[in-house]
XYZ file of N, CA and C in Angstrom:
621
model
N 143.904 84.738 109.388
C 143.351 84.752 108.038
C 143.004 83.355 107.529
N 141.879 83.255 106.954
C 141.447 81.909 106.448
C 142.425 81.438 105.288
N 142.787 80.167 105.343
C 143.451 79.607 104.206
C 142.651 79.312 103.083
N 143.148 79.415 101.995
C 142.405 79.130 100.657
C 142.186 77.658 100.463
N 141.028 77.321 99.975
C 140.791 75.836 99.605
C 141.575 75.756 98.393
N 142.554 74.710 98.336
C 143.129 74.433 96.961
C 142.326 74.022 95.930
N 141.339 73.302 96.244
C 140.363 72.797 95.173
C 139.880 73.939 94.345
N 139.562 75.275 95.044
C 138.948 76.348 94.341
C 139.753 76.868 93.249
N 141.093 76.572 93.173
C 141.871 77.001 92.188
C 141.914 76.237 90.948
N 141.243 75.003 90.889
C 141.018 74.089 89.732
C 139.860 74.621 88.894
N 139.175 75.640 89.228
C 138.155 75.967 88.317
C 136.740 75.773 89.145
N 135.683 76.254 88.361
C 134.411 76.045 88.892
C 133.933 74.648 89.059
N 133.202 74.326 90.246
C 132.768 72.820 90.194
C 131.790 72.496 89.063
N 131.754 71.248 88.830
C 130.834 70.890 87.750
C 129.438 70.797 88.366
N 128.529 71.251 87.532
C 127.112 71.435 87.939
C 126.382 70.162 87.631
N 125.826 69.498 88.588
C 124.982 68.240 88.247
C 123.671 68.581 87.577
N 123.113 69.873 87.801
C 121.962 70.352 87.169
C 122.207 70.575 85.757
N 123.332 71.205 85.365
C 123.686 71.426 83.998
C 123.952 70.106 83.304
N 124.577 69.067 84.008
C 124.718 67.864 83.268
C 123.473 67.232 82.868
N 122.446 67.173 83.969
C 121.167 66.633 83.638
C 120.402 67.427 82.567
N 120.596 68.620 82.498
C 119.882 69.393 81.492
C 120.480 69.139 80.073
N 121.860 69.022 80.044
C 122.479 68.652 78.802
C 122.135 67.222 78.352
N 122.122 66.282 79.198
C 121.753 64.926 78.572
C 120.294 64.800 78.183
N 119.338 65.499 78.966
C 118.039 65.529 78.529
C 117.861 66.241 77.196
N 118.539 67.200 77.007
C 118.482 68.057 75.761
C 119.082 67.143 74.674
N 120.057 66.480 74.866
C 120.642 65.455 73.819
C 119.600 64.455 73.483
N 118.884 63.862 74.295
C 117.922 62.946 74.005
C 116.779 63.489 73.157
N 116.268 64.613 73.621
C 115.355 65.351 72.811
C 115.788 65.746 71.405
N 116.950 66.150 71.299
C 117.521 66.345 69.847
C 117.594 65.190 69.072
N 118.039 64.005 69.715
C 118.011 62.804 69.013
C 116.680 62.326 68.496
N 115.603 62.554 69.174
C 114.231 62.151 68.698
C 113.844 63.034 67.594
N 114.088 64.509 67.818
C 113.582 65.386 66.886
C 114.380 65.568 65.633
N 115.746 65.507 65.859
C 116.612 65.725 64.663
C 117.227 64.416 64.081
N 117.362 63.397 64.857
C 118.142 62.186 64.483
C 119.734 62.409 64.623
N 120.358 61.334 64.538
C 121.732 61.457 64.853
C 122.533 62.392 63.896
N 122.290 62.215 62.758
C 123.098 63.043 61.602
C 123.043 64.551 61.835
N 121.856 65.067 62.252
C 121.582 66.368 62.303
C 121.876 67.038 63.656
N 122.134 66.087 64.635
C 122.370 66.609 65.965
C 123.690 67.235 66.150
N 123.742 68.487 66.657
C 125.042 69.170 66.926
C 125.157 69.573 68.366
N 126.396 69.703 68.744
C 126.520 70.227 70.141
C 126.079 71.611 70.495
N 126.206 72.395 69.351
C 125.603 73.812 69.471
C 124.130 73.711 69.628
N 123.339 72.878 69.057
C 121.915 72.777 69.202
C 121.662 72.366 70.643
N 122.424 71.286 71.128
C 122.144 70.761 72.310
C 122.271 71.764 73.410
N 123.451 72.597 73.337
C 123.761 73.672 74.143
C 122.627 74.712 74.207
N 122.014 75.044 73.157
C 120.773 75.989 73.186
C 119.753 75.341 73.931
N 119.342 74.131 73.494
C 118.263 73.566 74.146
C 118.319 73.321 75.747
N 119.766 73.150 76.154
C 119.915 73.033 77.559
C 120.006 74.240 78.291
N 120.090 75.388 77.549
C 120.280 76.644 78.133
C 121.662 76.919 78.695
N 122.732 76.292 78.227
C 124.024 76.492 78.637
C 124.940 76.962 77.490
N 125.948 77.647 77.926
C 127.064 78.065 77.012
C 127.694 76.851 76.210
N 127.987 76.966 74.984
C 128.737 75.981 74.387
C 129.914 75.434 74.987
N 130.693 76.516 75.545
C 131.899 76.080 76.221
C 131.629 75.205 77.399
N 130.556 75.481 78.095
C 130.155 74.499 79.141
C 130.071 73.052 78.790
N 129.383 72.837 77.584
C 129.197 71.608 77.057
C 130.688 70.964 76.667
N 131.315 71.716 75.950
C 132.691 71.111 75.565
C 133.645 70.830 76.626
N 133.400 71.550 77.791
C 134.392 71.310 78.945
C 134.037 69.877 79.468
N 132.734 69.432 79.275
C 132.321 68.149 79.828
C 132.494 67.039 78.808
N 132.194 67.196 77.461
C 132.214 66.239 76.432
C 133.096 66.567 75.257
N 134.013 65.872 74.743
C 134.899 66.330 73.639
C 134.189 66.276 72.295
N 133.008 65.435 72.256
C 132.454 65.316 70.894
C 131.028 64.734 71.132
N 130.448 64.679 69.890
C 128.979 64.176 69.769
C 128.980 62.590 70.272
N 129.923 61.888 69.896
C 129.722 60.549 70.162
C 129.717 60.254 71.649
N 130.580 60.999 72.473
C 130.829 60.714 73.959
C 129.511 61.322 74.609
N 128.985 62.335 74.089
C 127.802 62.998 74.763
C 126.597 62.064 74.509
N 126.446 61.470 73.390
C 125.322 60.494 73.185
C 125.353 59.364 74.114
N 126.638 58.786 74.042
C 126.686 57.540 75.013
C 126.293 57.941 76.389
N 126.778 59.007 76.999
C 126.458 59.390 78.279
C 124.919 59.682 78.420
N 124.359 60.224 77.423
C 122.877 60.570 77.451
C 122.076 59.293 77.471
N 122.599 58.254 76.722
C 121.801 56.952 76.723
C 122.267 56.195 77.996
N 123.458 56.209 78.459
C 123.896 55.547 79.697
C 122.978 56.016 80.901
N 122.530 57.310 80.962
C 121.825 57.668 81.958
C 120.426 57.196 82.041
N 119.783 56.727 80.827
C 118.571 56.074 80.813
C 118.776 54.583 81.448
N 119.773 53.896 81.125
C 120.056 52.652 81.704
C 120.215 52.623 83.161
N 120.623 53.724 83.676
C 120.760 53.942 85.130
C 119.457 53.715 85.861
N 118.324 53.973 85.026
C 117.186 53.783 85.809
C 116.744 52.275 86.120
N 117.379 51.332 85.564
C 117.171 49.965 85.830
C 117.312 49.589 87.361
N 116.379 48.934 87.783
C 116.407 48.389 89.179
C 115.989 46.980 89.178
N 116.550 46.227 90.281
C 116.163 44.910 90.443
C 115.596 44.675 91.730
N 114.308 44.947 91.984
C 113.553 44.889 93.292
C 113.424 43.422 93.619
N 113.449 42.983 94.828
C 113.364 41.602 95.246
C 111.807 41.141 94.987
N 111.805 40.337 94.076
C 110.343 39.834 93.659
C 110.157 38.405 94.173
N 111.091 37.946 95.074
C 110.850 36.549 95.851
C 111.609 35.354 95.126
N 112.064 35.548 93.928
C 112.707 34.431 93.379
C 113.698 34.927 92.239
N 114.655 34.030 91.901
C 115.595 34.395 90.996
C 114.799 34.600 89.640
N 114.026 33.781 89.235
C 113.271 33.841 87.942
C 112.317 35.117 87.871
N 111.618 35.272 88.892
C 110.832 36.709 88.992
C 111.709 37.949 88.943
N 113.004 37.825 89.590
C 113.884 38.986 89.438
C 114.294 39.169 88.129
N 114.702 38.239 87.427
C 115.226 38.285 86.097
C 114.084 38.880 85.178
N 112.875 38.356 85.167
C 111.867 38.722 84.353
C 111.480 40.121 84.392
N 111.472 40.655 85.709
C 111.184 42.080 86.117
C 112.302 42.901 85.275
N 113.612 42.653 85.477
C 114.620 43.444 84.811
C 114.495 43.336 83.245
N 114.179 42.123 82.723
C 114.083 42.100 81.418
C 112.833 42.914 80.892
N 111.812 43.097 81.513
C 110.864 43.915 80.943
C 111.089 45.362 81.099
N 111.823 45.755 82.299
C 112.365 47.196 82.497
C 113.347 47.646 81.231
N 114.239 46.642 80.892
C 115.212 46.786 80.006
C 114.620 47.098 78.663
N 113.619 46.243 78.335
C 113.096 46.257 77.127
C 112.226 47.538 76.910
N 111.618 48.075 78.045
C 110.859 49.219 77.889
C 111.803 50.435 77.746
N 112.982 50.317 78.235
C 114.003 51.586 77.960
C 114.385 51.491 76.456
N 114.711 50.295 75.990
C 115.198 50.174 74.625
C 114.309 50.524 73.608
N 112.996 50.615 73.824
C 111.949 50.936 72.729
C 111.617 52.434 72.779
N 112.214 53.229 73.702
C 112.071 54.579 73.844
C 112.712 55.167 72.424
N 112.209 56.149 71.819
C 112.794 56.643 70.614
C 114.192 57.105 70.779
N 114.539 57.845 72.037
C 115.642 58.379 72.259
C 116.794 57.403 72.454
N 116.330 56.292 73.038
C 117.372 55.101 73.171
C 117.689 54.402 71.862
N 116.584 54.146 71.172
C 116.932 53.435 69.873
C 117.796 54.410 68.930
N 117.464 55.620 68.805
C 118.325 56.486 67.888
C 119.706 56.558 68.464
N 119.964 56.816 69.807
C 121.332 56.974 70.304
C 121.953 55.695 70.370
N 121.469 54.776 70.804
C 122.195 53.460 70.882
C 122.644 52.949 69.703
N 121.750 52.784 68.579
C 122.248 52.199 67.366
C 123.147 53.077 66.855
N 123.119 54.489 66.952
C 124.104 55.222 66.257
C 125.547 55.123 66.828
N 125.647 54.971 68.178
C 126.924 55.086 68.795
C 127.474 53.635 68.430
N 126.670 52.576 68.521
C 127.262 51.227 68.298
C 127.696 51.139 66.860
N 127.010 51.810 65.886
C 127.468 51.777 64.528
C 128.762 52.549 64.339
N 128.917 53.694 65.104
C 130.157 54.479 65.069
C 131.386 53.792 65.675
N 130.988 52.940 66.711
C 132.023 52.299 67.412
C 132.781 51.264 66.683
N 132.025 50.825 65.635
C 132.781 49.711 64.838
C 134.171 50.176 64.131
N 134.325 51.483 64.119
C 135.646 51.977 63.611
C 136.112 53.041 64.618
N 135.855 52.889 65.983
C 136.355 53.936 66.920
C 136.577 53.126 68.110
N 137.772 52.779 68.400
C 138.067 51.914 69.642
C 137.738 52.582 70.842
N 138.023 53.950 70.890
C 137.854 54.811 72.133
C 136.491 54.892 72.429
N 135.674 55.032 71.450
C 134.139 55.065 71.567
C 133.595 53.742 72.112
N 134.192 52.672 71.529
C 133.712 51.196 72.025
C 134.043 51.124 73.496
N 135.267 51.598 74.035
C 135.488 51.500 75.328
C 134.690 52.308 76.231
N 134.223 53.471 75.761
C 133.403 54.322 76.388
C 131.889 53.720 76.511
N 131.525 53.023 75.596
C 130.207 52.234 75.669
C 130.378 51.265 76.618
N 131.514 50.411 76.741
C 131.668 49.376 77.546
C 131.638 49.974 79.097
N 132.471 50.990 79.329
C 132.549 51.486 80.583
C 131.311 52.089 81.096
N 130.571 52.869 80.322
C 129.516 53.717 80.653
C 128.175 53.069 80.688
N 128.155 51.954 79.853
C 126.774 51.242 79.796
C 126.939 49.949 80.226
N 127.804 49.036 79.494
C 127.916 47.711 79.794
C 128.498 47.373 81.274
N 129.678 47.795 81.525
C 130.027 47.494 82.920
C 129.225 48.156 84.092
N 128.682 49.268 83.822
C 127.901 49.936 84.787
C 126.740 49.098 85.051
N 126.086 48.479 84.086
C 124.886 47.705 84.247
C 125.093 46.237 84.813
N 126.267 45.843 84.918
C 126.511 44.591 85.439
C 126.214 44.473 86.864
N 126.093 45.665 87.552
C 125.652 45.697 88.790
C 124.385 44.903 89.103
N 123.634 44.931 88.189
C 122.217 44.179 88.211
C 122.519 42.705 88.297
N 123.452 42.248 87.608
C 123.834 40.784 87.611
C 124.398 40.412 89.028
N 125.186 41.176 89.357
C 125.895 41.089 90.710
C 124.937 40.982 91.861
N 123.912 42.055 91.719
C 123.013 42.036 92.831
C 121.996 40.820 92.733
N 121.573 40.540 91.559
C 120.690 39.332 91.474
C 121.276 38.022 91.873
N 122.507 37.860 91.419
C 123.214 36.576 91.899
C 123.485 36.510 93.414
N 123.879 37.591 93.928
C 124.102 37.595 95.418
C 122.785 37.409 96.168
N 121.660 37.949 95.816
C 120.426 37.748 96.272
C 119.993 36.170 96.152
N 120.137 35.642 95.065
C 119.827 34.209 94.694
C 120.636 33.345 95.657
N 121.960 33.709 95.788
C 122.823 32.881 96.612
C 122.301 32.847 98.094
N 121.912 34.035 98.501
C 121.326 34.103 99.903
C 120.164 33.284 100.069
N 119.262 33.279 99.020
C 118.142 32.424 99.109
C 118.376 30.980 98.955
N 119.626 30.531 98.544
C 119.854 29.130 98.259
C 119.477 28.668 97.057
N 119.204 29.582 96.039
C 118.842 29.252 94.719
C 120.039 28.997 93.733
N 121.206 29.639 94.135
C 122.385 29.448 93.478
C 123.527 29.059 94.386
N 124.436 28.353 94.021
C 125.530 27.933 94.835
C 126.611 29.142 94.951
N 127.293 29.217 95.960
C 128.375 30.403 96.087
C 129.469 29.932 95.042
N 130.249 30.856 94.672
C 131.303 30.667 93.699
C 132.557 31.402 94.373
N 133.352 30.574 95.109
C 134.585 31.078 95.695
C 135.632 31.578 94.872
N 135.701 31.139 93.657
C 136.756 31.462 92.785
C 136.324 32.719 92.168
N 137.082 34.018 92.357
C 136.730 35.169 91.898
C 136.785 35.271 90.308
N 137.748 34.651 89.653
C 137.764 34.773 88.263
C 136.517 33.985 87.551
N 136.130 32.855 88.142
C 135.015 32.009 87.792
C 133.713 32.893 87.930
N 133.706 33.566 89.091
C 132.500 34.334 89.363
C 132.363 35.589 88.311
N 133.527 35.975 88.137
C 133.601 37.213 87.091
C 133.157 36.802 85.571
N 133.608 35.576 85.187
C 133.233 35.063 83.885
C 131.776 34.793 83.985
N 131.124 34.157 85.041
C 129.704 33.937 85.082
C 128.979 35.208 85.009
N 129.396 36.296 85.503
C 128.713 37.639 85.486
C 128.759 38.170 84.070
N 129.857 37.940 83.333
C 129.905 38.514 81.992
C 128.978 37.647 80.969
N 128.949 36.295 81.311
C 128.148 35.390 80.458
C 126.684 35.695 80.717
N 126.238 35.869 81.938
C 124.698 36.206 82.137
C 124.410 37.552 81.584
N 125.291 38.522 81.839
C 124.946 39.715 81.270
C 124.790 39.724 79.734
N 125.717 39.062 78.988
C 125.654 38.951 77.580
C 124.544 38.254 77.172
N 124.055 37.134 77.812
C 122.816 36.452 77.389
C 121.619 37.337 77.496
N 121.528 37.998 78.640
C 120.183 38.817 78.788
C 120.228 39.998 77.834
N 121.349 40.766 77.961
C 121.434 42.022 77.166
C 121.321 41.512 75.592
N 122.014 40.638 75.211
C 122.005 40.184 73.780
C 120.612 39.837 73.304
N 119.921 39.048 74.030
C 118.756 38.568 73.612
C 117.721 39.710 73.663
N 117.685 40.545 74.574
C 116.660 41.679 74.600
C 116.927 42.692 73.537
N 118.231 43.011 73.416
C 118.617 44.000 72.347
C 118.152 43.373 71.019
N 118.515 42.169 70.681
C 118.131 41.575 69.406
C 116.678 41.602 69.164
N 115.981 41.075 70.207
C 114.411 40.998 70.155
C 113.762 42.328 69.796
N 114.323 43.434 70.541
C 113.635 44.706 70.436
C 114.099 45.582 69.193
N 115.414 45.614 69.004
C 116.051 46.452 68.091
C 116.410 45.820 66.675
N 116.554 44.580 66.788
C 116.929 43.867 65.446
C 115.768 43.275 64.812
N 114.959 42.403 65.625
C 113.671 41.744 65.180
C 112.565 42.552 65.163
N 112.639 43.636 66.134
C 111.492 44.568 66.224
C 110.307 43.763 66.529
N 110.566 42.856 67.516
C 109.364 42.166 68.187
C 109.194 42.465 69.676
N 107.956 42.509 70.165
C 107.797 43.013 71.500
C 108.197 42.066 72.633
N 108.748 42.688 73.678
C 109.171 41.867 74.853
C 108.129 42.158 75.842
N 107.079 41.063 75.680
C 105.977 41.153 76.658
C 106.267 40.105 77.862
N 105.261 39.985 78.731
C 105.369 39.155 79.878
C 105.505 37.680 79.436
N 104.880 37.235 78.369
C 104.966 35.970 77.902
C 106.355 35.576 77.359
N 106.875 36.572 76.593
C 108.276 36.298 76.031
C 109.270 36.252 77.242
N 109.141 37.313 78.096
C 110.067 37.496 79.182
C 110.011 36.252 80.060
N 108.846 35.777 80.331
C 108.758 34.429 81.125
C 109.381 33.355 80.450
N 109.159 33.063 79.098
C 109.813 32.012 78.465
C 111.341 32.056 78.381
N 111.742 33.277 78.137
C 113.328 33.569 78.125
C 113.870 33.251 79.523
N 113.290 33.703 80.594
C 113.766 33.504 81.760
C 113.684 32.125 82.208
N 112.762 31.201 81.849
C 112.738 29.767 82.106
C 113.894 29.077 81.420
N 114.174 29.530 80.111
C 115.332 28.922 79.427
C 116.671 29.344 80.087
N 116.786 30.548 80.508
C 118.112 31.082 81.136
C 118.129 30.318 82.465
N 117.187 30.200 83.336
C 117.277 29.636 84.652
C 117.445 28.089 84.579
N 116.629 27.530 83.760
C 116.473 25.879 83.777
C 117.324 25.363 82.641
N 117.634 26.067 81.615
C 118.539 25.312 80.440
C 117.409 24.784 79.561
N 118.126 24.032 78.495
C 117.292 23.317 77.409
C 117.234 21.876 77.580
N 117.704 21.398 78.641
C 117.722 19.949 78.703
C 116.510 19.268 78.797
N 116.269 17.933 78.692
C 115.151 17.210 78.717
C 114.249 17.238 80.051
N 115.045 17.647 81.073
C 114.346 17.754 82.402
C 113.723 19.096 82.671
N 113.898 19.936 81.669
C 113.249 21.315 81.983
C 111.785 21.264 82.051
N 111.156 22.021 83.028
C 109.803 22.065 83.036
C 109.118 22.771 81.946
N 107.960 22.269 81.467
C 107.222 22.815 80.404
C 106.465 24.016 80.764
C-alpha cells in the first residue's frame, strides 16, 4: 500500500496562477478605484477567486498592495551593457518606467504613507521591495569588479554597507524625481545622474 505524502495533509498547495491573477486584479483595482475604495472583496471578484482564497494568502489590503507592487519591481533586469555606467543608466531608465505606471504610483505612495504608523507594514515593504531589489546592486557591482572597474571589497560588512548606500542613492534619486518632483527620467537625466554617481562631484570629474 502506498504511503501517504505528509505534505498533502497540510492543505491544498498554493496556486501560482491564482497568485498572479490576484496581484494583477489588485493593480487594476488601484488604477480604477484608487487606494481608499479598493477592497479585498472587489479584488477577489476581479481575479475570479473566492474571498477565502485571497484571505488565506494576505491578511489585509496593505500586505496585498505591497506584494502587487513588488511584483512589478521584479521585472527589473540589469543586462550587461559593457560598462558600469551603461549598466546603471539602463536600470535607472527601467526603474523610472515602472514608477510612472499608474498602478505603481497609486500603490507605492499609499503603502509608504500607511507605513509611517505601521511598523509591520514598513518591514514588509523593506523585505518585499527594498531588500529584494538590492540583487541588482550586487549583480552590477560583481560584474564591474570582474571588469576591473571597481576594486574588490574583502570585508563583508563594508561590502554590505556599500550595497545599501548605492541602492539608497539610486532609488532615492529616481523616486524623488518621478514621484515627488514629477519630472521625467529621460536618457539625458539618467546619463547625468550616472556620471555623478560613478565619478563623484570633485573637480577632476569629466564634463
